XYZ file of C-alpha atoms in Angstrom:
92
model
C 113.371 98.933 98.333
C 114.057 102.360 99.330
C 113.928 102.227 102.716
C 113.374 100.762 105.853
C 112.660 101.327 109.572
C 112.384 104.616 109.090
C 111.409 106.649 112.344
C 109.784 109.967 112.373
C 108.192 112.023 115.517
C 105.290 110.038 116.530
C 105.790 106.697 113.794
C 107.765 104.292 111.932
C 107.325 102.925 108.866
C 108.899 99.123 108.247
C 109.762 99.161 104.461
C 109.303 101.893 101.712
C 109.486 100.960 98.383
C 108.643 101.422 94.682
C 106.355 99.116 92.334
C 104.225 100.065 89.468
C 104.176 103.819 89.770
C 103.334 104.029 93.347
C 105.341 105.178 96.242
C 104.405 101.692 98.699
C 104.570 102.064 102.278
C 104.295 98.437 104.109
C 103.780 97.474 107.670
C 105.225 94.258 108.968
C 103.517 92.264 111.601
C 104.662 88.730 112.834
C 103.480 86.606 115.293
C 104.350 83.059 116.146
C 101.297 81.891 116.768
C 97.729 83.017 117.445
C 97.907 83.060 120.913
C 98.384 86.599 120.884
C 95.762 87.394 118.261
C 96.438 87.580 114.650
C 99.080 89.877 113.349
C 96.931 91.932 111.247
C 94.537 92.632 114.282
C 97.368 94.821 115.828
C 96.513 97.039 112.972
C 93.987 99.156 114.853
C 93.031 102.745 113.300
C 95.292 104.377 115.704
C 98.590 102.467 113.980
C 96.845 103.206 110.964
C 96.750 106.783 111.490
C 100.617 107.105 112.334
C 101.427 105.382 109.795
C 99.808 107.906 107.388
C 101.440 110.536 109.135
C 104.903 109.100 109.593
C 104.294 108.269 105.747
C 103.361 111.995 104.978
C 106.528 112.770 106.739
C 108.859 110.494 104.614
C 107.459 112.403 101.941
C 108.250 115.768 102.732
C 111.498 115.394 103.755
C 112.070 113.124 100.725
C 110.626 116.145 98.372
C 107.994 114.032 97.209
C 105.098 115.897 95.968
C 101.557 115.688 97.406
C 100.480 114.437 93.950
C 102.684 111.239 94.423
C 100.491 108.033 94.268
C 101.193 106.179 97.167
C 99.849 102.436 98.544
C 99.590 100.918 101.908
C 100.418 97.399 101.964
C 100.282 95.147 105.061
C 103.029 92.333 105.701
C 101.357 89.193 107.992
C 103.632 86.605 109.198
C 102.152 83.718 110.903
C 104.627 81.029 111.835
C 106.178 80.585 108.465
C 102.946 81.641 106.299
C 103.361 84.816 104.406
C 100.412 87.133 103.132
C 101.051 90.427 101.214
C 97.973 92.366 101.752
C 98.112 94.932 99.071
C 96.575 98.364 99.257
C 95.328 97.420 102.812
C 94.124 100.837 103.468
C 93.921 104.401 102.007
C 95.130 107.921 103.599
C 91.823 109.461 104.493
């Protein structure tokens, strides 16, 4: 791990890491229970989209270069059940 909960102008990002060459930013998202939804369906492409940025933002004031290969992986927690969702969406 590299980092985590860091906060930017207009995001956070949960946990920044390294595995297998790429720069991985993951979102966490726990719920007790479904009554509330799923976890993953707080995801919408609005979180998505700050995420990128705040992401893009780690980056540059990390010195990162634009080339960097970089993965978005999603964290659900339901109850005690854990799913890695790996590469759950791209920068666009």
């Amino acid at each position: 791990m590299l980092d985590r909960n860091f906060y930017c102008h207009g995001g956070e990002i949960d946990i920044i890491a390294k595995e297998d060459g790429y720069l991985v930013f993951i979102e966490v998202k726990y719920r007790s229970s479904t009554r509330m939804g799923y976890p993953e369906d707080a995801i919408a492409p609005y979180k998505i989209h700050r995420i990128i940025q705040s992401a893009k933002n780690y980056m540059y004031q990390k010195g990162y270069s634009i080339d960097t290969a970089v993965r978005f992986d999603v964290v659900v927690i339901l109850g005690k059940e854990i799913t890695i969702i790996k590469n759950a969406f791209e920068a666009g």
